[in-house]
Short mmCIF file of C-alpha atoms and ligand atoms in Angstrom, two decimals:
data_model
loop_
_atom_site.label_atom_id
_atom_site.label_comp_id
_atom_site.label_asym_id
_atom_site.label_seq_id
_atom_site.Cartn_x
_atom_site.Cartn_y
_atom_site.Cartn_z
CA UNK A 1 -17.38 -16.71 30.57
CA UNK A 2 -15.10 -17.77 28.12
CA UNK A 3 -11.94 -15.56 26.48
CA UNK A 4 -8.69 -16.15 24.44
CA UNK A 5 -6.50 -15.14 26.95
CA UNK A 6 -2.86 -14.95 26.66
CA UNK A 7 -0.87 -17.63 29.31
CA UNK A 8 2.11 -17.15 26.94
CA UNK A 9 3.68 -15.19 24.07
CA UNK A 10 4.24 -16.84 20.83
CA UNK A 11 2.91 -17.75 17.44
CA UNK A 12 -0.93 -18.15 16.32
CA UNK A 13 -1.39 -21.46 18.37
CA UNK A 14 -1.05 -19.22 21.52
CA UNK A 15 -4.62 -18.06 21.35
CA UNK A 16 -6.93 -20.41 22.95
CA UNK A 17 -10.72 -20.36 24.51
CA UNK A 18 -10.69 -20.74 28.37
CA UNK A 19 -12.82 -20.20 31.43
CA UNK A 20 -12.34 -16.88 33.79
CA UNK A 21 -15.02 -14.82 35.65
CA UNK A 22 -17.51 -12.55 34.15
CA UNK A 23 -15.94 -8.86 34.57
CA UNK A 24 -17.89 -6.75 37.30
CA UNK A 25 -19.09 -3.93 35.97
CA UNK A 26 -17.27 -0.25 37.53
CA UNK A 27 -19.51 2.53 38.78
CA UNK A 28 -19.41 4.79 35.32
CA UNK A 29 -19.36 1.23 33.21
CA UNK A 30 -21.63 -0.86 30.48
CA UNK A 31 -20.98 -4.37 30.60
CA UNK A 32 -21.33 -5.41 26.95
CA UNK A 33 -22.33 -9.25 26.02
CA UNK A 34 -19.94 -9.40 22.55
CA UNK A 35 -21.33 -10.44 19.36
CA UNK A 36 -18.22 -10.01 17.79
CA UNK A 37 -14.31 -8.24 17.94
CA UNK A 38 -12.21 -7.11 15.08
CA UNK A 39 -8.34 -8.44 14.22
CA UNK A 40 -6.08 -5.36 14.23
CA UNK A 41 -2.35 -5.40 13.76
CA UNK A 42 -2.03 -4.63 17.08
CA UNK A 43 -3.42 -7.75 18.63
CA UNK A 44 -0.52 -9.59 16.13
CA UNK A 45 2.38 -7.39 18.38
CA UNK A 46 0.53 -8.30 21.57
CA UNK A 47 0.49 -12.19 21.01
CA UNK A 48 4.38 -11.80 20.13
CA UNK A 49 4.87 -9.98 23.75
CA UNK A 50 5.41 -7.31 22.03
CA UNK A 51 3.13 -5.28 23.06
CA UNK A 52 1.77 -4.79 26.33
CA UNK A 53 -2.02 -3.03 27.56
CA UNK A 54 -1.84 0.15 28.65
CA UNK A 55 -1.42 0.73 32.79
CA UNK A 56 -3.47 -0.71 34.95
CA UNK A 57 -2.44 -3.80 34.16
CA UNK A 58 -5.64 -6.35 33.17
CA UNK A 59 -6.46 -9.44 35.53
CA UNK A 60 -6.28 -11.59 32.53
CA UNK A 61 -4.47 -10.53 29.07
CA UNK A 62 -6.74 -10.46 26.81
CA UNK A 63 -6.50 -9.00 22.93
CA UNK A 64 -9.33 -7.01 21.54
CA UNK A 65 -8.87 -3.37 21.35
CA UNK A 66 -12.87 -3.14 20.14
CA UNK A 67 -16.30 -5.00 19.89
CA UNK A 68 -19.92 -4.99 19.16
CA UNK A 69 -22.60 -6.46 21.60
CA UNK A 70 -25.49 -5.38 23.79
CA UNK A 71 -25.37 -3.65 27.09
CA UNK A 72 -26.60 -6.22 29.84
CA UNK A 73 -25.62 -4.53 32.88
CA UNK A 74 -24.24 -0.77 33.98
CA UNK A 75 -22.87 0.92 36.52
CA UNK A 76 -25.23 3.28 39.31
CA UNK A 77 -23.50 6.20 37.89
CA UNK A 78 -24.23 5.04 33.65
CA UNK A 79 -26.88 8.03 32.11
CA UNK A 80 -26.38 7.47 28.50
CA UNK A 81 -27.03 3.97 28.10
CA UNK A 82 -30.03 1.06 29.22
CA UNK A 83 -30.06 -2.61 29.46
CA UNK A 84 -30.43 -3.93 25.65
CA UNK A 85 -28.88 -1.42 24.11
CA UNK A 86 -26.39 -2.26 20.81
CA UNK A 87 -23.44 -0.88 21.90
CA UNK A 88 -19.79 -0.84 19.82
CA UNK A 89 -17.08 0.04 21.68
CA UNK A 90 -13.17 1.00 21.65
CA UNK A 91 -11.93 -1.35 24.25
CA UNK A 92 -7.85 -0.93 25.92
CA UNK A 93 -8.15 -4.41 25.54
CA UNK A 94 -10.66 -7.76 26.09
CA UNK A 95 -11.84 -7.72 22.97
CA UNK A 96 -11.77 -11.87 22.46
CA UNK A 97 -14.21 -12.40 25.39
CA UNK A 98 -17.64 -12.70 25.48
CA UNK A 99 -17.64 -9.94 27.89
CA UNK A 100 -16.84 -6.52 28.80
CA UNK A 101 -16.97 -4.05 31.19
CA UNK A 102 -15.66 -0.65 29.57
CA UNK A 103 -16.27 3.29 30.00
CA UNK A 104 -19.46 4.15 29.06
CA UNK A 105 -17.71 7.39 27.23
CA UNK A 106 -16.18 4.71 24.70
CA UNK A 107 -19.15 3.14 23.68
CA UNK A 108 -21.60 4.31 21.15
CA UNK A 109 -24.75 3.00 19.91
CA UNK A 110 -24.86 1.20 16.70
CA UNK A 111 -26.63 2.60 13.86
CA UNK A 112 -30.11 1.22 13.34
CA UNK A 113 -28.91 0.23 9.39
CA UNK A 114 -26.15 -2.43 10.67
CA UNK A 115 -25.29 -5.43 12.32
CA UNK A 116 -23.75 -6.18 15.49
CA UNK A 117 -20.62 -8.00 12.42
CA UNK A 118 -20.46 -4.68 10.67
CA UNK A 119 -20.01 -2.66 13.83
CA UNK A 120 -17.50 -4.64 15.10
CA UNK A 121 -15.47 -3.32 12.43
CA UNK A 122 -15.49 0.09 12.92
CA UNK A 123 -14.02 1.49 16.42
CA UNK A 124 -10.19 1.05 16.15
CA UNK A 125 -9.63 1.59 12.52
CA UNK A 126 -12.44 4.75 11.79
CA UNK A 127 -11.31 6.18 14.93
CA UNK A 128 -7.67 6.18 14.17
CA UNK A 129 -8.67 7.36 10.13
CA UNK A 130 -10.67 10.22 12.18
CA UNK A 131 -7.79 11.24 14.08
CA UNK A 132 -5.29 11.20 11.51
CA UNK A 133 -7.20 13.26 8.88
CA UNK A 134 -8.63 15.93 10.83
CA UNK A 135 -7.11 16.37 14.12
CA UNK A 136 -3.13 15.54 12.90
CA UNK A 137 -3.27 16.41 9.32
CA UNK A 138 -6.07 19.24 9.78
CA UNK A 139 -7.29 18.92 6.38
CA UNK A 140 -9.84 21.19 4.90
CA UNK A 141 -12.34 20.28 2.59
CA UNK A 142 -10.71 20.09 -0.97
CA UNK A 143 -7.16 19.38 0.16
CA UNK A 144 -5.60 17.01 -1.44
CA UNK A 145 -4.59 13.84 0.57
CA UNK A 146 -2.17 10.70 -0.20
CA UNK A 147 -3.16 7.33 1.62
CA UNK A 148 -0.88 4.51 1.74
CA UNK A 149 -2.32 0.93 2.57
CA UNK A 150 -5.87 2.53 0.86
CA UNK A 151 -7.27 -1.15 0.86
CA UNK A 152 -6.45 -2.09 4.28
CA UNK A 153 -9.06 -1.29 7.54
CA UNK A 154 -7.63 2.33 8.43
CA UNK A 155 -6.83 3.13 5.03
CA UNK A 156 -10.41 1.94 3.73
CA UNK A 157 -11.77 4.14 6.61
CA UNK A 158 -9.40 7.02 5.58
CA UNK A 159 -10.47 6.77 2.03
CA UNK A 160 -13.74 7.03 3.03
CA UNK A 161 -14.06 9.86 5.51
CA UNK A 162 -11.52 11.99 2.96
CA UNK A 163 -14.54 11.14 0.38
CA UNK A 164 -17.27 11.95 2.24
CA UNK A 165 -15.42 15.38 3.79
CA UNK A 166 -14.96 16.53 -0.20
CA UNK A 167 -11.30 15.70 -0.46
CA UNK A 168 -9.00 15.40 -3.36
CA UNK A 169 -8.09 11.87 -2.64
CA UNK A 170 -4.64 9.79 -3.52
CA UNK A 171 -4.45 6.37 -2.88
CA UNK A 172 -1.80 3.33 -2.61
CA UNK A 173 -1.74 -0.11 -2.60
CA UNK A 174 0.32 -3.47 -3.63
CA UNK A 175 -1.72 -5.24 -6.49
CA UNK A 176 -4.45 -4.89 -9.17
CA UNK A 177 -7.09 -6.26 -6.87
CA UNK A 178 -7.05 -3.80 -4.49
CA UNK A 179 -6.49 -0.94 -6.95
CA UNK A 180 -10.04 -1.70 -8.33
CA UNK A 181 -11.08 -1.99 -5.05
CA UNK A 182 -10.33 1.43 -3.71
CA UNK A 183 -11.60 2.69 -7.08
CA UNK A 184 -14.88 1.95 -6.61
CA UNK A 185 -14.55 3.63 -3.28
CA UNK A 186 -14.42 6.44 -5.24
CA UNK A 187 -10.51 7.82 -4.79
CA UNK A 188 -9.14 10.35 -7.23
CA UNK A 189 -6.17 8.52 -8.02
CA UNK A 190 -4.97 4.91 -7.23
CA UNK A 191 -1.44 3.68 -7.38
CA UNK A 192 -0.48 0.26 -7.51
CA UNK A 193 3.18 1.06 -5.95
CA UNK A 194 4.66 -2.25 -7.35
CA UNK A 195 4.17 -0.41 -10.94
CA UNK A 196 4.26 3.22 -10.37
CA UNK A 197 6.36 4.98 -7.70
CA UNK A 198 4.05 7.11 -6.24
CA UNK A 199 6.54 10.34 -6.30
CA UNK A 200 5.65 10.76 -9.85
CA UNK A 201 2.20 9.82 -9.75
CA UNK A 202 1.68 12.07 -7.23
CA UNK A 203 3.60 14.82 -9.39
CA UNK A 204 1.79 14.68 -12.66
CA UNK A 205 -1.80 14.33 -10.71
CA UNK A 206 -1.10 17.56 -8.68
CA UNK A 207 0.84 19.59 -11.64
CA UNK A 208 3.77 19.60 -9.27
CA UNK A 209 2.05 21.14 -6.59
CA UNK A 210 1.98 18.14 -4.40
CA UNK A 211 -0.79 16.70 -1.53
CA UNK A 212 -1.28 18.75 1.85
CA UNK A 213 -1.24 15.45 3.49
CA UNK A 214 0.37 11.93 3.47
CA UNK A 215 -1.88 9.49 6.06
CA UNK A 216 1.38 6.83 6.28
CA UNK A 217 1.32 3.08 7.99
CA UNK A 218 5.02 1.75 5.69
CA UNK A 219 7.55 4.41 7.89
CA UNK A 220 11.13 3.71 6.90
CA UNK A 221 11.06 2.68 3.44
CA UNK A 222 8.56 5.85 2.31
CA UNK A 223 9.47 8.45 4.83
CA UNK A 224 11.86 10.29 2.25
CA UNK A 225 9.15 9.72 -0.53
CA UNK A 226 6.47 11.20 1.65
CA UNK A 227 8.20 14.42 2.51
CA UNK A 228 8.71 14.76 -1.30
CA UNK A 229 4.72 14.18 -2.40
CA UNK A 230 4.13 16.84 0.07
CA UNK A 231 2.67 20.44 -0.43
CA UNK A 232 4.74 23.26 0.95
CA UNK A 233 3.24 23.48 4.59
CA UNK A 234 1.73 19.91 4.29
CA UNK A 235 1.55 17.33 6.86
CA UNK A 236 2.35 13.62 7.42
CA UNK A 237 1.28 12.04 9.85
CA UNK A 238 3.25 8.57 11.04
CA UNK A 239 0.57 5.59 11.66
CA UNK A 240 2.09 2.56 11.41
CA UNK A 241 5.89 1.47 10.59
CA UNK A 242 4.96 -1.52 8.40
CA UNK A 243 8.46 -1.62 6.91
CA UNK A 244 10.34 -0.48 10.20
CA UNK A 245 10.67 2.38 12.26
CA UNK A 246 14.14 4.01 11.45
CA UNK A 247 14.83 6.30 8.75
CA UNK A 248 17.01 9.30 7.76
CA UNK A 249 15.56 12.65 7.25
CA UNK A 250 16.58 15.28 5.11
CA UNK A 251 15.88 18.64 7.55
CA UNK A 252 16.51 20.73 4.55
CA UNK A 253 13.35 19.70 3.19
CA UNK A 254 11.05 20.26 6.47
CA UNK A 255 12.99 23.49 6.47
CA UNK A 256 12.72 24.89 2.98
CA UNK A 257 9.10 23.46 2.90
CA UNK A 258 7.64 24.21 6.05
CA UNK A 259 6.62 20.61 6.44
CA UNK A 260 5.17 18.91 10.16
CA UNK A 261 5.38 14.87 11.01
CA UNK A 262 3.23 14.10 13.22
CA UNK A 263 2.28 10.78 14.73
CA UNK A 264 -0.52 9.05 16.20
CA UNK A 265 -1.38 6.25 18.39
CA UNK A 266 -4.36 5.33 20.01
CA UNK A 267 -4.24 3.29 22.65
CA UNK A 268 -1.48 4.29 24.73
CA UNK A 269 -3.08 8.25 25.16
CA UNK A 270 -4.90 9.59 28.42
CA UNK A 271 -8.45 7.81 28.65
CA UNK A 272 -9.59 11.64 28.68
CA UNK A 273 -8.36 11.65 24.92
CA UNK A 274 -9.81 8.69 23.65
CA UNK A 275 -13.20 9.33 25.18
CA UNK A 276 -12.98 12.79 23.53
CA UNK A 277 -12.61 11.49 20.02
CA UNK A 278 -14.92 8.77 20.22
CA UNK A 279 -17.55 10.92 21.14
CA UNK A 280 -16.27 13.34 18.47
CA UNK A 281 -16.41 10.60 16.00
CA UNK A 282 -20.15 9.16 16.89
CA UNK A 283 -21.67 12.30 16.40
CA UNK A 284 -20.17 13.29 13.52
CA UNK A 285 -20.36 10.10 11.27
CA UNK A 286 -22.85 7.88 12.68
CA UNK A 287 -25.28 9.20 10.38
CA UNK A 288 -23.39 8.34 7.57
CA UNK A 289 -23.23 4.75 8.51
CA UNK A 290 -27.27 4.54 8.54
CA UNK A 291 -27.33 6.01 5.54
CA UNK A 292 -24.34 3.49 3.64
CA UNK A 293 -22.45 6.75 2.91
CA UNK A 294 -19.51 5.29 4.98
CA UNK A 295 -19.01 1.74 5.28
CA UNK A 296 -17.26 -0.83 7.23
CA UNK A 297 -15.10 -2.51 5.07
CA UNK A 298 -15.68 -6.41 5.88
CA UNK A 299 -12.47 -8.80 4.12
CA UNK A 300 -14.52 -11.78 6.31
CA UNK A 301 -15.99 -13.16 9.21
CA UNK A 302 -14.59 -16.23 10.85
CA UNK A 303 -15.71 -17.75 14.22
CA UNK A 304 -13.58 -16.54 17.63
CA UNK A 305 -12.26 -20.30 17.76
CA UNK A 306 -10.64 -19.42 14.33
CA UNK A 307 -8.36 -16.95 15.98
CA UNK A 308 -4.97 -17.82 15.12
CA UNK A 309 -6.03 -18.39 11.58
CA UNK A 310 -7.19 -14.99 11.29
CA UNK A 311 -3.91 -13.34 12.54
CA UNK A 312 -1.92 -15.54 10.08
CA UNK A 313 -4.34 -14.30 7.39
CA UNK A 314 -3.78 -10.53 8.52
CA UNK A 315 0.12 -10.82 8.33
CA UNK A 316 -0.19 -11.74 4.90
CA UNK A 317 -1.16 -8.30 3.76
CA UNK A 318 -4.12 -10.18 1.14
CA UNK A 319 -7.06 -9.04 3.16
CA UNK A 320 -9.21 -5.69 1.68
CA UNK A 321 -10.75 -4.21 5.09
CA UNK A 322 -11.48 -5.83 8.23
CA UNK A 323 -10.90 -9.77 10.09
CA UNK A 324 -14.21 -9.81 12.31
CA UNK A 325 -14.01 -12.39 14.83
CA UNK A 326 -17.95 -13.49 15.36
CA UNK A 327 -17.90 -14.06 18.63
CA UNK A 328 -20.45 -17.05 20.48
N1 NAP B 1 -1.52 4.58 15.41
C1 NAP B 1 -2.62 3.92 15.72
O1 NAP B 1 -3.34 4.24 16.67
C2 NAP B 1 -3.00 2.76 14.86
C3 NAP B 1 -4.30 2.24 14.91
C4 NAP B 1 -4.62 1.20 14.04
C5 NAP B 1 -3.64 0.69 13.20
N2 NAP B 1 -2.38 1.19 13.24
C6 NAP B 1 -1.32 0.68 12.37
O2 NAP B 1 -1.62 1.05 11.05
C7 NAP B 1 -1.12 0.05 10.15
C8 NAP B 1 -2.23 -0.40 9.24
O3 NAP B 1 -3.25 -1.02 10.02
P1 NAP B 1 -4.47 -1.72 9.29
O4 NAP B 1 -5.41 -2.14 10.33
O5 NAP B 1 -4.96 -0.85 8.19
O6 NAP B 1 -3.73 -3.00 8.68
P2 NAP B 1 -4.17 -3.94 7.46
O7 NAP B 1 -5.63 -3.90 7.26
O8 NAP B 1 -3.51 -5.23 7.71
O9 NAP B 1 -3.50 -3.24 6.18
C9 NAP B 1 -2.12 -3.11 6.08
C10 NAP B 1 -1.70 -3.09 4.61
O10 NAP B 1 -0.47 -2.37 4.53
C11 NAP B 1 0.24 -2.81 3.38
N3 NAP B 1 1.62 -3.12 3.78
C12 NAP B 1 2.03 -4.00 4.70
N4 NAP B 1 3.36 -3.99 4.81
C13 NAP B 1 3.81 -3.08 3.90
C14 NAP B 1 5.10 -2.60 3.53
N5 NAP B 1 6.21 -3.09 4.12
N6 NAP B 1 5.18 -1.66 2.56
C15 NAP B 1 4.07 -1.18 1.97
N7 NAP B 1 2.81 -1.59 2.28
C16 NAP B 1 2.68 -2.52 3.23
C17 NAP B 1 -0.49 -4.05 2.85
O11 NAP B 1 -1.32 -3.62 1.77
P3 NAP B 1 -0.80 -3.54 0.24
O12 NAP B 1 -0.95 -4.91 -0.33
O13 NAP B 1 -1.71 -2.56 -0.40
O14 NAP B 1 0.62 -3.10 0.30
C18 NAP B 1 -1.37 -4.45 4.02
O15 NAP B 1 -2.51 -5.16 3.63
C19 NAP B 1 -0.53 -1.05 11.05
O16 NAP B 1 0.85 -0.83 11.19
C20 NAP B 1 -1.24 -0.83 12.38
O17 NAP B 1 -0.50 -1.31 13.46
C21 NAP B 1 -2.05 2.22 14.04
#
């Protein structure tokens, strides 16, 4: 088969088709044929060296932490699957192959209503908008909520579960474009955060009362900002460190405000874990997807061979949504 394995660390040029062996497929596995992977952040990290696949460590390096395809072998020990099957899945890695073998507890059938493109968009940034808003953050129906990076693929996904669940919803992002964007999503508030600092905003839309939850990707340069948008007893939870990792807190105000940080990653927890949520997740929102209630947010879809354009189009911060790699 062919994959974009990595023989070295570096820039874009790095990622390049080659021949390996088909996977073989484990006792409790689906092999998947891919139609097509998803860009994440991640994947940019991993080219860079920076960061490696969870133990074991893979045969071949491969990016791809999620795909869409159909199920063309399984394992003796596979009940909840058969041979044709469309199948997305949320993948450790191997993603930019046109093959697979993965758990068949992290695959889930695709929704009748979409494409093997759309679904390809979904696992790794629904999941991780899943996680954060109900599992760390614990929100309740009618809670208020503050979502940084609103336009990008978690925060679209965020957005949109928060929506759907019948939360108050508070949104950021860096230009006009995307503020209209996430409006028509249907958020409460949007704040373009190169006009507006999003303290005040915040403020005036909750009557000083502030949100019971930040969902944060930026890290260092909001983390002071974040504790002060937040409730007494409210929650943010650490996604990403766009801007860096290292800030300075202020315990008085986790103290005085009973406030929790909690953070998230997904695909360095137990197997155990991730299976557990993305079961969680099919059966609570795949209904939704056949339905167009919840969407995956598409910015475009470029062939596999386009790769390394599509990573240096994803560090730019322009794209709204999802890079889906369509894969051949
Ligand atoms: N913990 C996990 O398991 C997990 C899973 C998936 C993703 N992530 C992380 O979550 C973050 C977002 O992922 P994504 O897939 O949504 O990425 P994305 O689609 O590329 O969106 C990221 C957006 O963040 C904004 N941004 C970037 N740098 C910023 C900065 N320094 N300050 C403020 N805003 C900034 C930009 O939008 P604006 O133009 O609106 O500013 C950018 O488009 C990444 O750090 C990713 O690694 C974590």
């Amino acid at each position: 088969m062919k994959a974009i394995v990595l023989q070295e660390y570096g820039g874009p040029e790095v990622l390049r088709l080659q021949d390996i062996e088909r996977p073989e497929v484990g006792s409790e596995e689906i092999l998947i044929e891919i139609a097509a992977t998803a860009v994440n952040r991640a994947d940019l990290l991993e080219r860079q060296g920076l960061y490696p696949p969870p133990p074991p460590a893979p045969r071949y390096q491969i990016p791809g932490l999620e795909c869409a395809g159909t199920v063309v072998a399984k394992g003796e020990r596979v009940i909840g699957f058969n041979i044709g099957d469309r199948v997305m899945a949320l993948l450790p890695g191997g993603g930019y192959a046109q093959y697979v073998a993965v758990a068949e507890d992290m695959a889930w059938l695709v929704p009748e209503a979409l494409d093997l493109t759309d679904a390809a968009a979904i696992p790794e940034v629904y999941l991780t908008a899943f996680d954060a808003l109900w599992n760390k953050a614990e929100l309740m129906p009618e809670d208020r909520v503050l979502i940084h990076a609103a336009a990008g693929g978690v925060g679209s996904a965020a957005v949109q579960l928060a929506l759907a669940a019948g939360l108050q919803v508070a949104a950021t992002v860096g230009n006009e474009e995307k503020r209209q964007f996430v409006g028509k999503l249907g958020a409460h508030l949007v704040i373009n955060y190169r006009d507006q600092d999003f303290v005040e905003a915040i403020d005036q839309w909750t009557q000083g009362q502030g949100v019971q939850a930040v969902i944060d990707f930026v890290g260092q340069s909001y983390l002071s900002r974040n504790l002060q948008s937040l409730a007494a007893g409210g929650t943010l939870v650490i996604v990403g460190t766009l801007s860096g990792p290292e800030a300075t807190i202020n315990l008085g105000q986790i103290l005085n405000r009973r406030l929790t940080i909690r953070g998230t990653a997904l695909r360095s927890r137990p197997s155990y874990d991730k299976m557990r949520l993305v079961q969680t997740f099919a059966r609570r929102t795949m209904v939704d997807f056949n339905t167009g209630r919840l969407k995956p947010i598409i910015d475009r879809i470029m062939p596999w061979e386009q790769a390394g354009e599509a990573h240096r189009i994803l560090a730019t911060n322009q794209t709204t949504g999802k890079l889906v790699l369509k894969v051949r």
